[in-house]
PDB file of C-alpha atoms in Angstrom:
ATOM      1  CA  UNK K 729       5.381  15.410 -11.935  1.00  0.00           C
ATOM      2  CA  UNK K 730       7.965  12.595 -11.705  1.00  0.00           C
ATOM      3  CA  UNK K 731      11.827  12.991 -11.563  1.00  0.00           C
ATOM      4  CA  UNK K 732      14.087  10.752 -11.911  1.00  0.00           C
ATOM      5  CA  UNK K 733      18.074  10.445 -10.365  1.00  0.00           C
ATOM      6  CA  UNK K 734      20.858   7.644 -10.411  1.00  0.00           C
ATOM      7  CA  UNK K 735      24.489   6.785 -12.222  1.00  0.00           C
ATOM      8  CA  UNK K 736      24.444   6.545 -15.871  1.00  0.00           C
ATOM      9  CA  UNK K 737      26.668   4.029 -15.559  1.00  0.00           C
ATOM     10  CA  UNK K 738      26.826   0.756 -14.038  1.00  0.00           C
ATOM     11  CA  UNK K 739      29.662  -2.094 -13.664  1.00  0.00           C
ATOM     12  CA  UNK K 740      28.559  -5.614 -15.252  1.00  0.00           C
ATOM     13  CA  UNK K 741      27.288  -7.530 -11.745  1.00  0.00           C
ATOM     14  CA  UNK K 742      26.630  -4.856  -9.692  1.00  0.00           C
ATOM     15  CA  UNK K 743      23.678  -3.143  -8.858  1.00  0.00           C
ATOM     16  CA  UNK K 744      21.225  -0.195 -10.821  1.00  0.00           C
ATOM     17  CA  UNK K 745      19.701   1.710  -8.441  1.00  0.00           C
ATOM     18  CA  UNK K 746      17.525   5.024  -9.268  1.00  0.00           C
ATOM     19  CA  UNK K 747      15.040   7.178  -7.617  1.00  0.00           C
ATOM     20  CA  UNK K 748      12.362   8.560  -8.798  1.00  0.00           C
ATOM     21  CA  UNK K 749      10.805  11.728  -6.852  1.00  0.00           C
ATOM     22  CA  UNK K 750       7.100  12.783  -6.872  1.00  0.00           C
ATOM     23  CA  UNK K 751       4.784  16.066  -6.723  1.00  0.00           C
ATOM     24  CA  UNK K 752       1.320  16.438  -6.816  1.00  0.00           C
ATOM     25  CA  UNK K 753       0.712  13.272  -5.353  1.00  0.00           C
ATOM     26  CA  UNK K 754       1.509  10.717  -2.843  1.00  0.00           C
ATOM     27  CA  UNK K 755       3.695   7.340  -3.480  1.00  0.00           C
ATOM     28  CA  UNK K 756       0.639   6.253  -0.804  1.00  0.00           C
ATOM     29  CA  UNK K 757      -1.931   7.136  -2.721  1.00  0.00           C
ATOM     30  CA  UNK K 758      -5.207   4.617  -2.761  1.00  0.00           C
ATOM     31  CA  UNK K 759      -5.743   4.531  -6.224  1.00  0.00           C
ATOM     32  CA  UNK K 760      -2.075   5.055  -8.087  1.00  0.00           C
ATOM     33  CA  UNK K 761       0.660   2.986  -8.571  1.00  0.00           C
ATOM     34  CA  UNK K 762       4.124   3.249  -9.438  1.00  0.00           C
ATOM     35  CA  UNK K 763       6.161   1.749 -12.114  1.00  0.00           C
ATOM     36  CA  UNK K 764       9.842   1.172 -14.010  1.00  0.00           C
ATOM     37  CA  UNK K 765       9.753   0.919 -17.595  1.00  0.00           C
ATOM     38  CA  UNK K 766      13.103   0.467 -19.320  1.00  0.00           C
ATOM     39  CA  UNK K 767      13.333   0.819 -23.542  1.00  0.00           C
ATOM     40  CA  UNK K 768      16.533  -0.604 -25.086  1.00  0.00           C
ATOM     41  CA  UNK K 769      17.649   1.181 -28.331  1.00  0.00           C
ATOM     42  CA  UNK K 770      15.140   1.162 -31.207  1.00  0.00           C
ATOM     43  CA  UNK K 771      12.338  -0.856 -29.373  1.00  0.00           C
ATOM     44  CA  UNK K 772       9.598  -0.616 -27.863  1.00  0.00           C
ATOM     45  CA  UNK K 773       9.390  -0.129 -23.925  1.00  0.00           C
ATOM     46  CA  UNK K 774       9.188  -2.962 -21.580  1.00  0.00           C
ATOM     47  CA  UNK K 775       7.032  -2.658 -18.462  1.00  0.00           C
ATOM     48  CA  UNK K 776       9.709  -3.927 -15.029  1.00  0.00           C
ATOM     49  CA  UNK K 777       7.369  -3.631 -11.877  1.00  0.00           C
ATOM     50  CA  UNK K 778       5.140  -1.751  -9.682  1.00  0.00           C
ATOM     51  CA  UNK K 779       4.440  -0.721  -5.918  1.00  0.00           C
ATOM     52  CA  UNK K 780       0.985   0.039  -4.553  1.00  0.00           C
ATOM     53  CA  UNK K 781      -0.795   1.056  -1.589  1.00  0.00           C
ATOM     54  CA  UNK K 782      -3.769  -0.603  -0.743  1.00  0.00           C
ATOM     55  CA  UNK K 783      -4.199  -0.073   2.399  1.00  0.00           C
ATOM     56  CA  UNK K 784      -0.468  -2.080   2.540  1.00  0.00           C
ATOM     57  CA  UNK K 785       1.983  -2.533  -0.051  1.00  0.00           C
ATOM     58  CA  UNK K 786       1.948  -4.446  -3.055  1.00  0.00           C
ATOM     59  CA  UNK K 787       4.542  -5.134  -5.575  1.00  0.00           C
ATOM     60  CA  UNK K 788       3.907  -7.417  -8.901  1.00  0.00           C
ATOM     61  CA  UNK K 789       7.406  -7.445 -11.158  1.00  0.00           C
ATOM     62  CA  UNK K 790       7.980  -9.113 -14.829  1.00  0.00           C
ATOM     63  CA  UNK K 791       8.881 -12.488 -14.895  1.00  0.00           C
ATOM     64  CA  UNK K 792      11.816 -11.664 -17.131  1.00  0.00           C
ATOM     65  CA  UNK K 793      13.626  -9.957 -14.187  1.00  0.00           C
ATOM     66  CA  UNK K 794      12.056 -11.625 -11.113  1.00  0.00           C
ATOM     67  CA  UNK K 795      14.361 -12.326  -8.624  1.00  0.00           C
ATOM     68  CA  UNK K 796      16.580  -9.675  -9.663  1.00  0.00           C
ATOM     69  CA  UNK K 797      14.582  -6.450  -8.897  1.00  0.00           C
ATOM     70  CA  UNK K 798      12.780  -4.670  -5.887  1.00  0.00           C
ATOM     71  CA  UNK K 799      10.930  -1.768  -6.345  1.00  0.00           C
ATOM     72  CA  UNK K 800      10.347  -0.402  -3.302  1.00  0.00           C
ATOM     73  CA  UNK K 801       8.691   3.517  -1.593  1.00  0.00           C
ATOM     74  CA  UNK K 802       9.771   5.694   1.061  1.00  0.00           C
ATOM     75  CA  UNK K 803       7.238   7.806   2.512  1.00  0.00           C
ATOM     76  CA  UNK K 804       9.181  10.315   4.267  1.00  0.00           C
ATOM     77  CA  UNK K 805      10.411  11.477   0.761  1.00  0.00           C
ATOM     78  CA  UNK K 806       7.513  10.904  -1.336  1.00  0.00           C
ATOM     79  CA  UNK K 807       9.357   8.716  -4.008  1.00  0.00           C
ATOM     80  CA  UNK K 808       9.574   4.769  -4.875  1.00  0.00           C
ATOM     81  CA  UNK K 809      13.551   3.204  -6.343  1.00  0.00           C
ATOM     82  CA  UNK K 810      14.331   0.477  -8.190  1.00  0.00           C
ATOM     83  CA  UNK K 811      16.736  -1.725  -7.601  1.00  0.00           C
ATOM     84  CA  UNK K 812      18.000  -4.178 -10.136  1.00  0.00           C
ATOM     85  CA  UNK K 813      20.936  -6.803  -9.234  1.00  0.00           C
ATOM     86  CA  UNK K 814      23.421  -8.602 -11.435  1.00  0.00           C
ATOM     87  CA  UNK K 815      23.173  -6.411 -13.984  1.00  0.00           C
ATOM     88  CA  UNK K 816      24.529  -7.530 -18.039  1.00  0.00           C
ATOM     89  CA  UNK K 817      25.318  -5.237 -20.997  1.00  0.00           C
ATOM     90  CA  UNK K 818      21.368  -6.913 -21.700  1.00  0.00           C
ATOM     91  CA  UNK K 819      20.653  -3.969 -19.276  1.00  0.00           C
ATOM     92  CA  UNK K 820      21.435  -1.300 -20.924  1.00  0.00           C
ATOM     93  CA  UNK K 821      18.670   0.885 -21.650  1.00  0.00           C
ATOM     94  CA  UNK K 822      16.538   4.500 -21.009  1.00  0.00           C
ATOM     95  CA  UNK K 823      14.744   3.920 -17.771  1.00  0.00           C
ATOM     96  CA  UNK K 824      11.464   5.853 -16.884  1.00  0.00           C
ATOM     97  CA  UNK K 825       9.385   5.673 -13.723  1.00  0.00           C
ATOM     98  CA  UNK K 826       5.762   6.379 -14.195  1.00  0.00           C
ATOM     99  CA  UNK K 827       2.528   6.274 -12.597  1.00  0.00           C
ATOM    100  CA  UNK K 828      -0.514   4.036 -13.208  1.00  0.00           C
ATOM    101  CA  UNK K 829      -3.469   6.574 -13.813  1.00  0.00           C
ATOM    102  CA  UNK K 830      -7.195   6.300 -11.851  1.00  0.00           C
ATOM    103  CA  UNK K 831     -10.039   6.335 -13.756  1.00  0.00           C
ATOM    104  CA  UNK K 832     -10.189   6.926 -17.670  1.00  0.00           C
ATOM    105  CA  UNK K 833      -6.390   6.653 -17.574  1.00  0.00           C
ATOM    106  CA  UNK K 834      -6.779   3.291 -15.147  1.00  0.00           C
ATOM    107  CA  UNK K 835      -4.752   0.674 -17.108  1.00  0.00           C
ATOM    108  CA  UNK K 836      -1.697   3.304 -18.594  1.00  0.00           C
ATOM    109  CA  UNK K 837       0.822   5.702 -17.666  1.00  0.00           C
ATOM    110  CA  UNK K 838       0.019   9.004 -17.714  1.00  0.00           C
ATOM    111  CA  UNK K 839       2.303  11.096 -15.652  1.00  0.00           C
ATOM    112  CA  UNK K 840       6.651   9.713 -16.669  1.00  0.00           C
ATOM    113  CA  UNK K 841       9.709  10.592 -16.153  1.00  0.00           C
ATOM    114  CA  UNK K 842      12.176  12.558 -18.194  1.00  0.00           C
ATOM    115  CA  UNK K 843      14.382   8.625 -17.881  1.00  0.00           C
ATOM    116  CA  UNK K 844      17.734   8.236 -17.129  1.00  0.00           C
ATOM    117  CA  UNK K 845      20.123   6.498 -19.612  1.00  0.00           C
ATOM    118  CA  UNK K 846      21.609   3.630 -18.477  1.00  0.00           C
ATOM    119  CA  UNK K 847      24.816   2.056 -19.740  1.00  0.00           C
ATOM    120  CA  UNK K 848      26.116  -0.787 -18.184  1.00  0.00           C
ATOM    121  CA  UNK K 849      30.167  -1.425 -18.957  1.00  0.00           C
ATOM    122  CA  UNK K 850      33.425  -2.134 -17.251  1.00  0.00           C
TER     123      UNK K 850
ATOM    124  CA  UNK F1359       3.088 -14.093 -23.051  1.00  0.00           C
ATOM    125  CA  UNK F1360       0.650 -11.699 -25.067  1.00  0.00           C
ATOM    126  CA  UNK F1361       2.139 -10.425 -28.331  1.00  0.00           C
ATOM    127  CA  UNK F1362       1.504  -7.452 -29.629  1.00  0.00           C
ATOM    128  CA  UNK F1363       2.535  -6.482 -32.998  1.00  0.00           C
ATOM    129  CA  UNK F1364       1.856  -3.261 -34.737  1.00  0.00           C
ATOM    130  CA  UNK F1365       1.961  -2.513 -38.539  1.00  0.00           C
ATOM    131  CA  UNK F1366       3.367  -0.949 -41.020  1.00  0.00           C
ATOM    132  CA  UNK F1367       6.574  -0.860 -39.203  1.00  0.00           C
ATOM    133  CA  UNK F1368       7.163   2.842 -40.804  1.00  0.00           C
ATOM    134  CA  UNK F1369       4.504   5.251 -42.689  1.00  0.00           C
ATOM    135  CA  UNK F1370       6.045   7.689 -45.117  1.00  0.00           C
ATOM    136  CA  UNK F1371       3.859  10.581 -45.430  1.00  0.00           C
ATOM    137  CA  UNK F1372       3.194  14.412 -46.017  1.00  0.00           C
ATOM    138  CA  UNK F1373       1.419  16.930 -43.789  1.00  0.00           C
ATOM    139  CA  UNK F1374      -2.065  16.978 -44.596  1.00  0.00           C
ATOM    140  CA  UNK F1375      -2.705  13.123 -44.815  1.00  0.00           C
ATOM    141  CA  UNK F1376      -4.541  10.672 -42.214  1.00  0.00           C
ATOM    142  CA  UNK F1377      -2.846   8.010 -41.351  1.00  0.00           C
ATOM    143  CA  UNK F1378      -4.273   4.617 -39.547  1.00  0.00           C
ATOM    144  CA  UNK F1379      -1.940   2.116 -37.197  1.00  0.00           C
ATOM    145  CA  UNK F1380      -2.433  -1.723 -36.425  1.00  0.00           C
ATOM    146  CA  UNK F1381      -2.198  -3.224 -33.834  1.00  0.00           C
ATOM    147  CA  UNK F1382      -2.512  -6.694 -33.499  1.00  0.00           C
ATOM    148  CA  UNK F1383      -2.842  -8.985 -30.126  1.00  0.00           C
ATOM    149  CA  UNK F1384      -1.843 -12.691 -29.973  1.00  0.00           C
ATOM    150  CA  UNK F1385      -5.148 -12.930 -26.918  1.00  0.00           C
ATOM    151  CA  UNK F1386      -8.198 -11.164 -26.391  1.00  0.00           C
ATOM    152  CA  UNK F1387      -7.376  -7.729 -24.715  1.00  0.00           C
ATOM    153  CA  UNK F1388     -10.466  -5.993 -22.277  1.00  0.00           C
ATOM    154  CA  UNK F1389     -11.450  -2.615 -24.810  1.00  0.00           C
ATOM    155  CA  UNK F1390     -10.701  -0.968 -21.560  1.00  0.00           C
ATOM    156  CA  UNK F1391      -6.964  -2.205 -21.180  1.00  0.00           C
ATOM    157  CA  UNK F1392      -5.618  -0.942 -24.538  1.00  0.00           C
ATOM    158  CA  UNK F1393      -4.133   2.205 -24.923  1.00  0.00           C
ATOM    159  CA  UNK F1394      -2.080   4.579 -27.022  1.00  0.00           C
ATOM    160  CA  UNK F1395       1.306   6.184 -26.539  1.00  0.00           C
ATOM    161  CA  UNK F1396       3.169   8.688 -29.040  1.00  0.00           C
ATOM    162  CA  UNK F1397       7.220   9.434 -28.829  1.00  0.00           C
ATOM    163  CA  UNK F1398       9.359  11.696 -29.513  1.00  0.00           C
ATOM    164  CA  UNK F1399      13.006  11.747 -29.988  1.00  0.00           C
ATOM    165  CA  UNK F1400      14.918  12.135 -26.556  1.00  0.00           C
ATOM    166  CA  UNK F1401      11.190  12.203 -24.885  1.00  0.00           C
ATOM    167  CA  UNK F1402       9.323  10.090 -22.867  1.00  0.00           C
ATOM    168  CA  UNK F1403       6.334   8.373 -24.412  1.00  0.00           C
ATOM    169  CA  UNK F1404       2.679  10.196 -23.991  1.00  0.00           C
ATOM    170  CA  UNK F1405      -0.756   9.153 -23.331  1.00  0.00           C
ATOM    171  CA  UNK F1406      -2.676  10.039 -26.242  1.00  0.00           C
ATOM    172  CA  UNK F1407      -5.240   6.741 -26.113  1.00  0.00           C
ATOM    173  CA  UNK F1408      -6.912   4.853 -22.958  1.00  0.00           C
ATOM    174  CA  UNK F1409      -9.554   2.337 -22.744  1.00  0.00           C
ATOM    175  CA  UNK F1410      -9.546   1.924 -26.501  1.00  0.00           C
ATOM    176  CA  UNK F1411     -11.069   5.017 -27.442  1.00  0.00           C
ATOM    177  CA  UNK F1412     -10.938   7.852 -24.892  1.00  0.00           C
ATOM    178  CA  UNK F1413      -8.448  10.578 -25.880  1.00  0.00           C
ATOM    179  CA  UNK F1414      -6.147  11.682 -22.730  1.00  0.00           C
ATOM    180  CA  UNK F1415      -6.476  15.314 -21.669  1.00  0.00           C
ATOM    181  CA  UNK F1416      -4.794  18.149 -24.102  1.00  0.00           C
ATOM    182  CA  UNK F1417      -5.183  15.503 -26.737  1.00  0.00           C
ATOM    183  CA  UNK F1418      -6.520  17.091 -30.190  1.00  0.00           C
ATOM    184  CA  UNK F1419      -9.159  15.438 -32.142  1.00  0.00           C
ATOM    185  CA  UNK F1420      -7.467  14.309 -34.957  1.00  0.00           C
ATOM    186  CA  UNK F1421      -6.451  10.726 -32.967  1.00  0.00           C
ATOM    187  CA  UNK F1422      -9.021   8.894 -32.914  1.00  0.00           C
ATOM    188  CA  UNK F1423      -8.609   5.150 -31.485  1.00  0.00           C
ATOM    189  CA  UNK F1424     -11.031   2.085 -31.940  1.00  0.00           C
ATOM    190  CA  UNK F1425     -10.739  -1.614 -32.107  1.00  0.00           C
ATOM    191  CA  UNK F1426     -12.035  -4.915 -30.058  1.00  0.00           C
ATOM    192  CA  UNK F1427     -10.692  -7.898 -28.938  1.00  0.00           C
ATOM    193  CA  UNK F1428      -7.558  -8.624 -30.747  1.00  0.00           C
ATOM    194  CA  UNK F1429      -7.367  -5.748 -33.243  1.00  0.00           C
ATOM    195  CA  UNK F1430      -6.931  -2.263 -32.582  1.00  0.00           C
ATOM    196  CA  UNK F1431      -6.283   1.154 -34.376  1.00  0.00           C
ATOM    197  CA  UNK F1432      -4.964   4.480 -33.950  1.00  0.00           C
ATOM    198  CA  UNK F1433      -6.256   6.550 -36.596  1.00  0.00           C
ATOM    199  CA  UNK F1434      -4.684  10.114 -37.243  1.00  0.00           C
ATOM    200  CA  UNK F1435      -6.791  12.321 -39.643  1.00  0.00           C
ATOM    201  CA  UNK F1436      -4.766  15.191 -41.237  1.00  0.00           C
ATOM    202  CA  UNK F1437      -1.069  15.056 -39.863  1.00  0.00           C
ATOM    203  CA  UNK F1438       0.692  17.856 -38.662  1.00  0.00           C
ATOM    204  CA  UNK F1439       4.242  18.325 -37.977  1.00  0.00           C
ATOM    205  CA  UNK F1440       4.219  17.328 -34.488  1.00  0.00           C
ATOM    206  CA  UNK F1441       2.134  14.590 -35.452  1.00  0.00           C
ATOM    207  CA  UNK F1442       5.545  12.891 -36.766  1.00  0.00           C
ATOM    208  CA  UNK F1443       7.026  10.432 -33.915  1.00  0.00           C
ATOM    209  CA  UNK F1444       6.732   6.614 -32.896  1.00  0.00           C
ATOM    210  CA  UNK F1445       3.555   5.183 -31.963  1.00  0.00           C
ATOM    211  CA  UNK F1446       2.880   2.474 -29.124  1.00  0.00           C
ATOM    212  CA  UNK F1447       0.633   0.443 -28.863  1.00  0.00           C
ATOM    213  CA  UNK F1448       0.100  -0.752 -24.490  1.00  0.00           C
ATOM    214  CA  UNK F1449      -2.000  -3.446 -22.989  1.00  0.00           C
ATOM    215  CA  UNK F1450      -2.509  -4.815 -19.340  1.00  0.00           C
ATOM    216  CA  UNK F1451      -3.733  -7.712 -17.763  1.00  0.00           C
ATOM    217  CA  UNK F1452      -1.847 -10.117 -18.877  1.00  0.00           C
ATOM    218  CA  UNK F1453       2.084 -11.701 -17.992  1.00  0.00           C
ATOM    219  CA  UNK F1454       3.816  -9.195 -18.676  1.00  0.00           C
ATOM    220  CA  UNK F1455       1.187  -7.294 -16.030  1.00  0.00           C
ATOM    221  CA  UNK F1456       1.645  -4.858 -19.304  1.00  0.00           C
ATOM    222  CA  UNK F1457       3.443  -4.627 -22.546  1.00  0.00           C
ATOM    223  CA  UNK F1458       4.040  -2.914 -25.366  1.00  0.00           C
ATOM    224  CA  UNK F1459       3.885  -3.246 -29.041  1.00  0.00           C
ATOM    225  CA  UNK F1460       7.452  -2.583 -31.294  1.00  0.00           C
ATOM    226  CA  UNK F1461       6.237   0.402 -32.399  1.00  0.00           C
ATOM    227  CA  UNK F1462       5.354   2.585 -35.653  1.00  0.00           C
ATOM    228  CA  UNK F1463       7.326   5.410 -36.766  1.00  0.00           C
ATOM    229  CA  UNK F1464       5.016   7.903 -39.167  1.00  0.00           C
ATOM    230  CA  UNK F1465       7.689  10.079 -40.705  1.00  0.00           C
ATOM    231  CA  UNK F1466       7.465  13.131 -43.300  1.00  0.00           C
TER     232      UNK F1466
END
């Protein structure tokens, strides 16, 4: 299960920060990967990036947000977080955390957080 | 950048009817890398189908995925009231690493 937390309103040019608490799995799993995905109104989901552990930590980011985004694990709290810098109103969306599956569900997102509606506005 | 195009944008059907949803990719997609999701208002997407045709846990057998290469289909036989939702296809492997189609709304 994934449980998200974080503010729903962020000022333009500031940093959007969200956290995803993991239960029933480990952020340090050698098989899972942990992503952030957002969805603007009436649009399809947009993958933003992921972090995962395979003997060491890795991350991948979408080109559309590269340079502004950091996804980082916190092993002591079994969670991972999203930081998106220099936000604009175009970053207004519902943000989801999600687990990349394993086995038959590899290359998919089989567990999702509940979603956090984030508005960028002054 | 790969683009997934879903059609039609909206399907207007009645309970008990069948639905056929299309997902066309701008480049070749491996069968292992194509998935389908269902999303209802105010909820996160729910995984229906992975690897083109493997139903996720708890998904009824009226949902069937098929296709290969650049053309994929989600077929829903005998629509139930709870099936009216938006459906997305998703690929893995290109830039961006994961991408979704724009969705097909199945409405009553």
